[in-house]
């Protein structure tokens, strides 16, 4: 799914009116009705609820006015607070007239509101039309709304949050529990720094012109199952273990051997033909026992890796998890990386930490390799950033300079390719915030790369399935109790969904 900017949304909006011969008013009715359907599903007995609907002067406010009419028709208690203006949009004005006047109360940006307990707030002050951060005069209204005890649903965007650029931490912005955004996710909804304003969002299909959506050119994409379908490979009857690659996980140190176990199990659940590990010798028995399907080569040293194996017979190599940064390991890793390998690697954890200490090493990392840093590892590599948008630019520049694929891990993990394309993940949940989740991802990615998927395909598919397995798992286990190993045990269900869709 494409992620569109405000300007692109506006263009698609205009094209839709032409292509489908509908008016702005029709489109607004359609958009607001999709939100109304969602709200009705959440609160089937609408007549028992009170809604506080805050409307601006543009089309986002127009959506709010339509919603107010639809809710009023279902006997919900409706209170509309409309910002007083002289320049309402045409569709906004038309919808004011279609609503009983006694429901509307005019307010100004500095009005202080008090929302009673139990009321539901619909935020329709500003959508993608917000051009710059809201001025100070809006603070009292926004703060009043944010102080409500009930849920806040934002229409299209939380008001005050910019769709395409950074919003200052201290800016007045609505803190939405759920954002119902139209047709395409907006960048502002995906950035971790904006999470207190957009706690969750849902993309609602409002039937905008397919051909217009296809024509829009963007570097930003949102990963869904449809994106994986075209490159997912079905297996044939005569395939054998040699077809699916021999993957190697290099990592582990005394006390951190579990990382390698998790990665191996995840690799085996992700379809590799053969899986091997290279580890310090203290882990030999535990790995052989815990993962009988895997083969183990051990370093002469007990506690840490002091030399790297000959990797020429492996189709893919994942390096760094649980590996530690003992000087012997650092020295051995440097020799390994400086030999000039011709296979793309999956580099995580301590492999990244070692590389981060010596910028001269990056030139030796094979082109097309995959880096999977979490935020701390990323800052060790790139230094600091002012906001998520600047972080993304820094990652893009680095990915291009060294021709690498970089995954910025977290909620809505972002894949950045060497040509500057960015894919945001749509799966995953906070239950994954437990040590070990990343080791599993390394296993999945190494297995997919070894099966011949390109680095880009590996990342799109691996990151999606990793999160999807966790999403399936939390349906029965919940976010508090989810263990990284539960992600592995639910990988089959995630793969089955993909198999069915393809
Ligand atoms: N295809 C679509 O995308 C559709 C969009 N619709 C709605 O229309 C919205 C966009 O409508 P508009 O373009 O009218 O924009 P908005 O309603 O988001 O806001 C625009 C108004 O806010 C003012 N404004 C912008 N920045 C400001 C600031 N910093 N301080 C004070 N005022 C500011 C503008 O001058 C303008 O009057 C979408 O977010 C969505 O809710 C739907 O009604 C129909 C379908
Ligand atoms: N709140 C969250 N929502 C979605 N995914 C998450 C969340 N927190 C963590 N994850 C995912 O879990 C994994 C954690 O990786 P990482 O921090 O490297 O863990 P570790 O190294 O301890 O195994 C990443 O893939 C990340 O995207
Ligand atoms: K809004």
Coordinates of C-alpha atoms and ligand atoms in Angstrom, one line a residue:
X1 CA 0.0 0.0 0.0
X2 CA 1.3 3.4 -0.9
X3 CA 1.9 6.1 1.8
X4 CA 0.8 9.4 0.3
X5 CA 1.7 13.0 1.3
X6 CA -1.0 15.6 1.9
X7 CA -0.5 17.0 -1.6
X8 CA -0.8 13.6 -3.2
X9 CA -4.0 12.8 -1.1
X10 CA -5.5 16.1 -2.3
X11 CA -4.6 15.2 -6.0
X12 CA -6.1 11.7 -5.7
X13 CA -9.2 13.3 -4.1
X14 CA -9.6 15.7 -7.1
X15 CA -8.9 12.9 -9.7
X16 CA -11.5 10.7 -7.9
X17 CA -14.1 13.4 -8.4
X18 CA -13.3 13.5 -12.1
X19 CA -13.0 9.8 -12.7
X20 CA -16.1 8.8 -10.7
X21 CA -18.1 11.9 -11.5
X22 CA -18.8 12.6 -7.8
X23 CA -18.7 15.9 -5.9
X24 CA -16.6 16.8 -2.9
X25 CA -19.8 16.5 -0.9
X26 CA -20.4 12.9 -2.1
X27 CA -16.8 12.0 -1.2
X28 CA -17.2 13.6 2.3
X29 CA -20.4 11.6 2.8
X30 CA -18.6 8.4 1.8
X31 CA -15.6 9.1 4.0
X32 CA -17.7 10.0 7.1
X33 CA -20.0 7.0 6.5
X34 CA -17.0 4.6 6.7
X35 CA -16.0 6.1 10.1
X36 CA -19.6 6.0 11.2
X37 CA -19.7 2.2 10.4
X38 CA -16.6 1.7 12.5
X39 CA -18.1 3.6 15.4
X40 CA -21.3 1.8 15.2
X41 CA -19.5 -1.5 15.4
X42 CA -17.7 -0.3 18.6
X43 CA -20.9 1.1 20.1
X44 CA -23.8 -0.8 18.7
X45 CA -26.3 0.9 21.1
X46 CA -25.5 4.4 19.9
X47 CA -28.5 6.0 21.6
X48 CA -26.8 5.3 25.0
X49 CA -23.8 7.4 24.1
X50 CA -22.9 11.1 24.1
X51 CA -20.5 12.4 21.4
X52 CA -18.5 15.6 21.6
X53 CA -17.6 16.4 18.0
X54 CA -15.0 19.1 17.4
X55 CA -15.1 20.5 13.8
X56 CA -12.8 22.9 12.0
X57 CA -13.5 25.1 9.1
X58 CA -12.2 22.8 6.3
X59 CA -13.2 19.4 4.9
X60 CA -12.0 17.6 8.1
X61 CA -14.6 19.6 9.9
X62 CA -17.1 18.7 7.2
X63 CA -16.5 15.0 7.9
X64 CA -17.3 15.8 11.5
X65 CA -20.6 17.5 10.6
X66 CA -21.7 14.5 8.5
X67 CA -20.8 12.2 11.4
X68 CA -22.8 14.3 13.7
X69 CA -25.9 14.0 11.4
X70 CA -25.5 10.2 11.1
X71 CA -25.1 9.8 14.8
X72 CA -28.0 12.1 15.5
X73 CA -30.2 10.0 13.2
X74 CA -29.4 7.0 15.4
X75 CA -30.5 9.0 18.5
X76 CA -27.0 9.4 19.9
X77 CA -26.5 12.5 22.1
X78 CA -24.6 14.8 19.8
X79 CA -22.8 18.1 20.7
X80 CA -21.0 19.8 17.9
X81 CA -18.4 22.4 18.6
X82 CA -17.6 24.2 15.4
X83 CA -14.7 26.7 15.1
X84 CA -16.1 30.1 14.2
X85 CA -14.8 31.2 10.8
X86 CA -15.6 33.4 7.7
X87 CA -14.0 31.0 5.2
X88 CA -15.6 27.6 5.7
X89 CA -15.0 25.1 2.8
X90 CA -18.0 24.7 0.5
X91 CA -18.6 21.1 1.6
X92 CA -18.3 22.2 5.3
X93 CA -20.9 24.9 4.8
X94 CA -23.3 22.6 3.0
X95 CA -23.1 20.1 5.8
X96 CA -23.7 22.8 8.4
X97 CA -27.0 23.4 6.7
X98 CA -27.9 19.7 6.8
X99 CA -27.6 19.5 10.5
X100 CA -30.1 20.8 13.1
X101 CA -28.8 24.2 14.1
X102 CA -29.5 23.6 17.8
X103 CA -26.8 20.9 17.9
X104 CA -24.0 23.3 16.8
X105 CA -22.2 25.6 19.2
X106 CA -19.6 28.0 17.8
X107 CA -16.2 28.1 19.5
X108 CA -12.9 29.8 19.0
X109 CA -9.3 28.3 19.2
X110 CA -9.0 29.5 22.7
X111 CA -12.3 28.3 24.1
X112 CA -11.9 26.2 27.2
X113 CA -14.1 23.1 27.1
X114 CA -15.0 20.6 29.8
X115 CA -16.0 17.2 28.5
X116 CA -18.1 15.1 31.0
X117 CA -17.0 11.6 32.0
X118 CA -18.2 8.9 29.7
X119 CA -18.5 11.2 26.6
X120 CA -16.8 10.1 23.4
X121 CA -14.8 12.7 21.5
X122 CA -14.5 12.9 17.7
X123 CA -11.6 15.1 16.6
X124 CA -12.4 16.7 13.3
X125 CA -10.6 20.0 13.7
X126 CA -7.8 19.5 11.1
X127 CA -6.9 16.7 8.8
X128 CA -4.2 16.5 6.2
X129 CA -4.9 20.2 5.3
X130 CA -2.8 21.4 8.4
X131 CA 0.0 23.4 6.8
X132 CA 2.1 24.2 9.8
X133 CA 2.1 23.4 13.6
X134 CA -0.9 24.9 15.5
X135 CA -0.2 28.3 17.1
X136 CA -0.3 28.8 20.8
X137 CA -3.8 30.2 20.7
X138 CA -5.1 26.6 20.1
X139 CA -3.5 25.3 23.3
X140 CA -6.4 25.8 25.6
X141 CA -8.9 24.1 23.3
X142 CA -6.6 21.2 22.5
X143 CA -5.6 20.7 26.2
X144 CA -9.3 20.8 27.2
X145 CA -10.1 18.0 24.7
X146 CA -7.1 16.0 25.8
X147 CA -8.2 16.2 29.4
X148 CA -11.4 14.2 28.7
X149 CA -11.6 10.8 30.4
X150 CA -13.3 9.0 27.5
X151 CA -11.8 7.8 24.2
X152 CA -10.7 10.2 21.5
X153 CA -11.2 9.2 17.9
X154 CA -9.4 11.4 15.4
X155 CA -10.6 11.6 11.8
X156 CA -7.9 11.3 9.3
X157 CA -5.2 12.9 11.5
X158 CA -5.0 13.9 15.2
X159 CA -5.5 17.7 14.9
X160 CA -2.2 19.5 15.2
X161 CA -0.1 16.6 13.9
X162 CA 1.6 17.2 10.5
X163 CA 1.2 14.4 8.0
X164 CA 4.5 14.7 6.2
X165 CA 7.0 16.4 8.5
X166 CA 8.2 16.6 12.1
X167 CA 5.8 18.0 14.8
X168 CA 7.6 19.6 17.7
X169 CA 7.2 17.7 21.0
X170 CA 5.7 20.7 22.8
X171 CA 3.1 21.6 20.0
X172 CA -0.6 21.5 20.8
X173 CA -1.8 18.2 19.3
X174 CA -4.8 16.0 20.0
X175 CA -3.9 12.8 21.8
X176 CA -6.0 10.3 19.8
X177 CA -6.6 6.8 21.0
X178 CA -7.5 5.7 17.5
X179 CA -7.1 7.6 14.2
X180 CA -9.4 6.7 11.4
X181 CA -7.3 7.7 8.4
X182 CA -8.6 7.7 4.8
X183 CA -7.2 5.4 2.1
X184 CA -3.5 5.7 2.9
X185 CA -1.5 5.8 6.1
X186 CA 0.2 9.1 6.6
X187 CA 3.9 9.3 7.5
X188 CA 3.1 11.2 10.7
X189 CA 1.1 8.3 12.0
X190 CA 4.0 5.8 11.6
X191 CA 6.8 7.7 13.4
X192 CA 7.6 6.4 16.9
X193 CA 8.1 9.9 18.2
X194 CA 4.4 10.7 17.5
X195 CA 3.0 7.7 19.3
X196 CA 1.4 9.7 22.2
X197 CA -0.7 11.5 19.6
X198 CA -1.5 8.6 17.4
X199 CA -1.7 5.6 19.7
X200 CA -3.3 3.4 17.0
X201 CA -4.6 4.0 13.6
X202 CA -6.8 2.2 11.0
X203 CA -6.8 2.8 7.3
X204 CA -10.3 3.1 5.9
X205 CA -10.8 2.4 2.2
X206 CA -13.1 5.1 0.9
X207 CA -13.0 3.9 -2.7
X208 CA -10.7 6.6 -4.1
X209 CA -9.9 6.3 -7.8
X210 CA -7.7 3.1 -8.3
X211 CA -6.1 4.6 -11.4
X212 CA -5.2 7.8 -9.6
X213 CA -3.7 5.8 -6.7
X214 CA -1.7 3.7 -9.2
X215 CA -0.3 6.8 -10.9
X216 CA 1.0 8.5 -7.7
X217 CA 4.7 8.0 -7.4
X218 CA 6.0 7.6 -3.9
X219 CA 9.1 6.2 -2.1
X220 CA 7.0 5.4 1.0
X221 CA 5.1 2.1 1.2
X222 CA 3.2 0.2 3.9
X223 CA 3.7 -3.5 3.9
X224 CA 0.6 -5.6 3.6
X225 CA 0.0 -9.2 2.5
X226 CA -0.7 -8.1 -1.0
X227 CA 2.8 -6.8 -1.3
X228 CA 4.3 -10.2 -0.5
X229 CA 2.1 -12.2 -2.8
X230 CA 4.0 -11.5 -6.1
X231 CA 7.3 -12.8 -4.9
X232 CA 6.3 -15.6 -2.5
X233 CA 7.5 -18.9 -3.9
X234 CA 5.3 -21.9 -3.8
X235 CA 7.2 -25.2 -3.5
X236 CA 7.2 -27.9 -6.0
X237 CA 7.0 -31.6 -5.4
X238 CA 10.5 -32.4 -6.5
X239 CA 12.3 -29.7 -4.4
X240 CA 14.7 -31.0 -1.8
X241 CA 16.8 -29.7 1.1
X242 CA 19.4 -28.5 -1.3
X243 CA 16.9 -26.2 -3.0
X244 CA 16.3 -24.2 0.1
X245 CA 19.8 -23.2 1.1
X246 CA 22.1 -23.9 4.0
X247 CA 22.1 -21.0 6.4
X248 CA 24.7 -20.3 9.1
X249 CA 24.2 -18.4 12.3
X250 CA 27.4 -17.0 13.8
X251 CA 27.0 -15.8 17.3
X252 CA 26.7 -16.6 21.0
X253 CA 29.0 -16.2 24.0
X254 CA 28.9 -17.6 27.5
X255 CA 25.5 -16.8 29.0
X256 CA 24.1 -15.7 25.6
X257 CA 23.7 -18.9 23.8
X258 CA 19.9 -18.7 23.8
X259 CA 20.0 -16.1 21.0
X260 CA 21.5 -18.6 18.7
X261 CA 19.0 -21.2 19.7
X262 CA 16.1 -18.9 18.9
X263 CA 17.6 -17.8 15.6
X264 CA 18.2 -21.4 14.5
X265 CA 14.6 -22.5 15.4
X266 CA 13.2 -19.5 13.6
X267 CA 15.3 -20.2 10.5
X268 CA 14.1 -23.8 10.5
X269 CA 10.5 -22.6 10.9
X270 CA 11.1 -20.3 7.9
X271 CA 11.9 -22.9 5.4
X272 CA 15.7 -23.2 5.2
X273 CA 17.0 -26.5 3.8
X274 CA 19.8 -26.8 6.4
X275 CA 20.7 -24.8 9.4
X276 CA 24.1 -24.6 11.1
X277 CA 25.5 -22.6 13.9
X278 CA 29.0 -21.4 14.6
X279 CA 29.4 -20.8 18.4
X280 CA 31.9 -20.9 21.3
X281 CA 32.3 -24.4 22.4
X282 CA 30.5 -24.0 25.8
X283 CA 27.2 -23.9 23.8
X284 CA 27.8 -27.1 21.9
X285 CA 25.7 -29.5 24.1
X286 CA 22.8 -27.1 24.8
X287 CA 22.3 -26.2 21.1
X288 CA 22.6 -29.8 19.9
X289 CA 20.0 -30.7 22.5
X290 CA 17.6 -27.8 22.0
X291 CA 17.7 -27.8 18.2
X292 CA 18.3 -31.3 17.0
X293 CA 17.6 -30.3 13.4
X294 CA 20.6 -28.0 13.4
X295 CA 24.3 -28.7 12.9
X296 CA 26.9 -27.1 15.2
X297 CA 30.5 -26.1 14.5
X298 CA 32.3 -24.8 17.6
X299 CA 35.1 -22.4 18.1
X300 CA 38.2 -23.8 19.9
X301 CA 37.5 -21.2 22.7
X302 CA 34.9 -22.0 25.4
X303 CA 33.4 -18.6 26.2
X304 CA 33.6 -16.5 23.0
X305 CA 34.2 -16.6 19.3
X306 CA 37.9 -16.1 18.5
X307 CA 37.9 -17.1 14.8
X308 CA 35.4 -17.3 12.0
X309 CA 34.7 -20.3 9.9
X310 CA 35.1 -20.7 6.2
X311 CA 31.6 -19.6 5.0
X312 CA 31.9 -20.5 1.3
X313 CA 29.6 -23.5 1.4
X314 CA 26.7 -21.6 3.0
X315 CA 24.0 -19.7 1.0
X316 CA 23.4 -17.2 3.8
X317 CA 25.0 -16.0 6.9
X318 CA 23.5 -14.2 9.9
X319 CA 26.2 -12.7 12.3
X320 CA 26.3 -11.0 15.6
X321 CA 23.5 -12.2 17.9
X322 CA 24.7 -12.8 21.5
X323 CA 28.3 -12.6 20.2
X324 CA 29.6 -10.1 22.7
X325 CA 32.4 -7.6 22.0
X326 CA 35.4 -9.3 23.7
X327 CA 38.6 -8.1 22.0
X328 CA 39.3 -11.6 20.5
X329 CA 35.9 -11.5 19.0
X330 CA 36.3 -8.0 17.6
X331 CA 39.7 -8.9 16.1
X332 CA 38.3 -12.1 14.5
X333 CA 35.2 -10.3 13.2
X334 CA 37.4 -7.7 11.5
X335 CA 39.5 -10.3 9.7
X336 CA 36.2 -12.0 8.7
X337 CA 34.6 -8.9 7.3
X338 CA 37.8 -7.5 5.6
X339 CA 38.3 -10.7 3.5
X340 CA 35.8 -9.2 1.1
X341 CA 32.9 -11.7 1.0
X342 CA 30.8 -11.9 -2.0
X343 CA 27.6 -13.0 -0.2
X344 CA 25.2 -10.5 1.4
X345 CA 25.1 -10.9 5.2
X346 CA 22.5 -10.4 7.8
X347 CA 24.2 -8.3 10.5
X348 CA 22.7 -7.7 13.9
X349 CA 23.5 -6.9 17.5
X350 CA 27.3 -7.1 18.2
X351 CA 28.3 -7.3 14.6
X352 CA 26.7 -3.8 14.3
X353 CA 28.3 -2.7 17.5
X354 CA 31.7 -3.7 16.3
X355 CA 31.2 -2.0 12.9
X356 CA 29.9 1.1 14.6
X357 CA 33.2 1.6 16.4
X358 CA 35.2 1.7 13.2
X359 CA 33.7 3.6 10.2
X360 CA 36.5 2.3 7.9
X361 CA 35.1 -1.2 8.2
X362 CA 31.8 -0.4 6.4
X363 CA 33.4 -0.4 3.0
X364 CA 34.1 -4.1 3.4
X365 CA 30.5 -5.1 4.2
X366 CA 29.2 -6.9 1.1
X367 CA 26.8 -4.8 -0.9
X368 CA 23.2 -5.8 -0.5
X369 CA 23.8 -6.9 3.1
X370 CA 21.0 -6.5 5.7
X371 CA 21.5 -4.5 8.9
X372 CA 18.9 -4.9 11.6
X373 CA 19.7 -2.3 14.3
X374 CA 17.3 -1.5 17.2
X375 CA 17.3 2.3 18.0
X376 CA 20.3 2.2 20.3
X377 CA 22.4 0.2 17.8
X378 CA 21.3 2.6 15.1
X379 CA 22.5 5.6 17.1
X380 CA 25.8 4.0 17.7
X381 CA 26.2 3.8 13.9
X382 CA 24.7 7.2 12.9
X383 CA 25.0 9.4 15.9
X384 CA 22.0 11.4 17.2
X385 CA 19.0 12.8 15.4
X386 CA 16.5 15.6 16.2
X387 CA 13.4 13.8 15.1
X388 CA 12.2 10.7 13.2
X389 CA 12.2 12.4 9.8
X390 CA 15.9 13.4 10.2
X391 CA 16.7 9.9 11.4
X392 CA 15.1 8.5 8.2
X393 CA 17.2 10.9 6.0
X394 CA 20.4 9.8 7.8
X395 CA 19.6 6.1 7.3
X396 CA 18.8 6.7 3.6
X397 CA 22.1 8.5 3.1
X398 CA 24.0 5.7 4.9
X399 CA 22.1 2.9 3.0
X400 CA 22.9 4.6 -0.3
X401 CA 26.6 5.3 0.5
X402 CA 27.3 1.6 1.4
X403 CA 24.6 0.0 -0.8
X404 CA 23.0 -1.7 2.3
X405 CA 19.5 -2.5 3.4
X406 CA 18.8 -1.1 6.8
X407 CA 15.9 -2.1 9.0
X408 CA 15.0 0.5 11.7
X409 CA 13.4 -1.8 14.3
X410 CA 10.5 -0.9 16.6
X411 CA 6.8 -0.5 16.1
X412 CA 6.2 0.0 12.4
X413 CA 9.8 -1.1 11.6
X414 CA 11.0 0.7 8.5
X415 CA 13.1 -1.0 5.8
X416 CA 15.3 1.5 3.9
X417 CA 16.8 0.3 0.6
X418 CA 20.0 1.6 -1.1
X419 CA 17.8 3.5 -3.6
X420 CA 16.0 5.3 -0.8
X421 CA 12.7 3.5 -0.9
X422 CA 11.1 3.0 2.6
X423 CA 8.8 0.2 3.6
X424 CA 7.0 0.5 6.9
X425 CA 5.8 -2.7 8.5
X426 CA 2.1 -3.1 9.4
X427 CA 2.4 -6.1 11.7
X428 CA 3.8 -6.6 15.2
X429 CA 2.8 -5.5 18.7
X430 CA 4.2 -4.4 22.0
X431 CA 4.3 -8.0 23.2
X432 CA 7.5 -8.3 21.1
X433 CA 9.3 -5.9 23.4
X434 CA 11.1 -8.7 25.2
X435 CA 14.8 -9.6 24.6
X436 CA 15.0 -12.4 22.0
X437 CA 12.5 -11.1 19.5
X438 CA 15.2 -9.6 17.4
X439 CA 17.2 -12.9 17.4
X440 CA 14.2 -14.6 15.9
X441 CA 14.1 -12.0 13.1
X442 CA 17.7 -12.7 12.3
X443 CA 16.9 -16.4 12.0
X444 CA 13.9 -15.7 9.7
X445 CA 15.9 -13.3 7.5
X446 CA 18.9 -15.6 7.2
X447 CA 16.7 -18.5 6.2
X448 CA 14.8 -16.4 3.5
X449 CA 18.0 -15.0 2.1
X450 CA 19.4 -18.5 1.8
X451 CA 16.4 -19.6 -0.2
X452 CA 17.2 -17.1 -2.9
X453 CA 14.9 -14.2 -2.0
X454 CA 16.6 -10.9 -2.8
X455 CA 17.6 -8.7 0.2
X456 CA 14.5 -6.5 -0.4
X457 CA 12.1 -9.5 -0.6
X458 CA 13.7 -11.1 2.4
X459 CA 13.2 -8.0 4.5
X460 CA 9.6 -7.3 3.4
X461 CA 8.6 -10.9 3.8
X462 CA 10.6 -11.6 7.0
X463 CA 9.6 -8.5 8.9
X464 CA 5.9 -8.9 8.0
X465 CA 5.8 -12.6 9.0
X466 CA 7.8 -12.0 12.2
X467 CA 5.2 -9.4 13.3
X468 CA 2.2 -11.3 12.0
X469 CA 3.3 -14.5 13.9
X470 CA 3.4 -12.3 17.1
X471 CA 0.0 -10.8 16.2
X472 CA -1.5 -14.2 15.9
X473 CA 0.2 -15.3 19.2
X474 CA -1.1 -12.4 21.3
X475 CA -4.7 -13.3 20.4
X476 CA -4.4 -16.2 22.9
X477 CA -1.4 -15.2 24.9
X478 CA -1.7 -11.5 25.4
X479 CA 1.0 -8.8 25.2
X480 CA 2.3 -9.3 28.8
X481 CA 2.9 -13.0 28.5
X482 CA 4.1 -13.3 24.9
X483 CA 7.6 -14.9 24.8
X484 CA 9.9 -14.6 21.8
X485 CA 9.7 -18.4 21.5
X486 CA 5.9 -18.0 21.0
X487 CA 6.7 -16.0 17.9
X488 CA 8.5 -19.0 16.6
X489 CA 5.6 -21.4 17.4
X490 CA 3.2 -19.1 15.6
X491 CA 5.3 -18.7 12.5
X492 CA 3.5 -21.7 10.8
X493 CA 0.2 -19.9 11.1
X494 CA 1.7 -16.7 9.6
X495 CA 3.2 -18.7 6.7
X496 CA -0.1 -20.5 6.1
X497 CA -1.9 -17.2 5.7
X498 CA 0.6 -16.2 3.1
X499 CA 0.3 -19.5 1.3
X500 CA -3.5 -19.2 1.2
X501 CA -3.4 -15.7 -0.2
X502 CA -0.8 -16.5 -2.9
Ligands
LIG1 N1 -9.9 12.0 -0.3 C1 -9.8 12.5 0.8 O1 -8.7 12.6 1.3 C2 -10.9 13.0 1.5 C3 -10.7 14.0 2.5 N2 -11.6 14.4 3.3 C4 -11.3 15.2 4.5 O2 -10.8 16.4 4.1 C5 -9.6 16.7 4.9 C6 -8.7 17.7 4.3 O3 -9.5 18.8 4.2 P1 -9.0 20.3 3.9 O4 -8.0 20.2 2.8 O5 -10.1 21.2 3.8 O6 -8.1 20.5 5.2 P2 -8.4 20.5 6.8 O7 -9.8 20.4 7.0 O8 -7.5 19.5 7.3 O9 -7.9 21.9 7.2 C7 -7.8 23.0 6.4 C8 -8.1 24.3 7.0 O10 -7.2 24.6 8.0 C9 -6.5 25.8 7.8 N3 -5.2 25.6 8.4 C10 -4.2 24.9 7.9 N4 -3.1 24.9 8.7 C11 -3.5 25.7 9.8 C12 -2.9 26.1 11.0 N5 -1.6 25.7 11.3 N6 -3.5 26.9 11.8 C13 -4.8 27.3 11.6 N7 -5.4 26.9 10.4 C14 -4.8 26.1 9.6 C15 -6.5 25.9 6.3 O11 -6.4 27.3 5.9 C16 -7.9 25.4 5.9 O12 -8.9 26.3 6.1 C17 -9.0 15.3 5.1 O13 -8.1 15.2 6.2 C18 -10.3 14.5 5.3 O14 -10.7 14.5 6.7 C19 -13.0 13.8 3.2 O15 -14.0 14.7 3.5 C20 -13.3 13.3 1.8 C21 -12.2 12.5 1.2
LIG2 N1 6.1 -2.1 20.4 C1 6.5 -2.9 19.4 N2 5.7 -3.1 18.3 C2 6.0 -3.9 17.3 N3 7.2 -4.5 17.2 C3 8.1 -4.4 18.2 C4 7.7 -3.6 19.4 N4 8.8 -3.7 20.2 C5 9.7 -4.5 19.7 N5 9.3 -4.9 18.5 C6 10.0 -5.8 17.5 O1 10.7 -6.8 18.2 C7 12.1 -6.9 17.8 C8 13.0 -6.5 18.9 O2 14.3 -6.6 18.4 P1 15.6 -6.3 19.3 O3 15.4 -5.0 20.0 O4 16.8 -6.4 18.5 O5 15.5 -7.4 20.4 P2 16.6 -8.5 20.9 O6 17.9 -8.0 20.4 O7 16.5 -8.4 22.4 O8 16.2 -9.8 20.4 C9 12.1 -6.0 16.5 O9 11.9 -6.7 15.4 C10 11.1 -5.0 16.8 O10 10.5 -4.4 15.6
LIG3 K1 -8.7 15.4 12.8

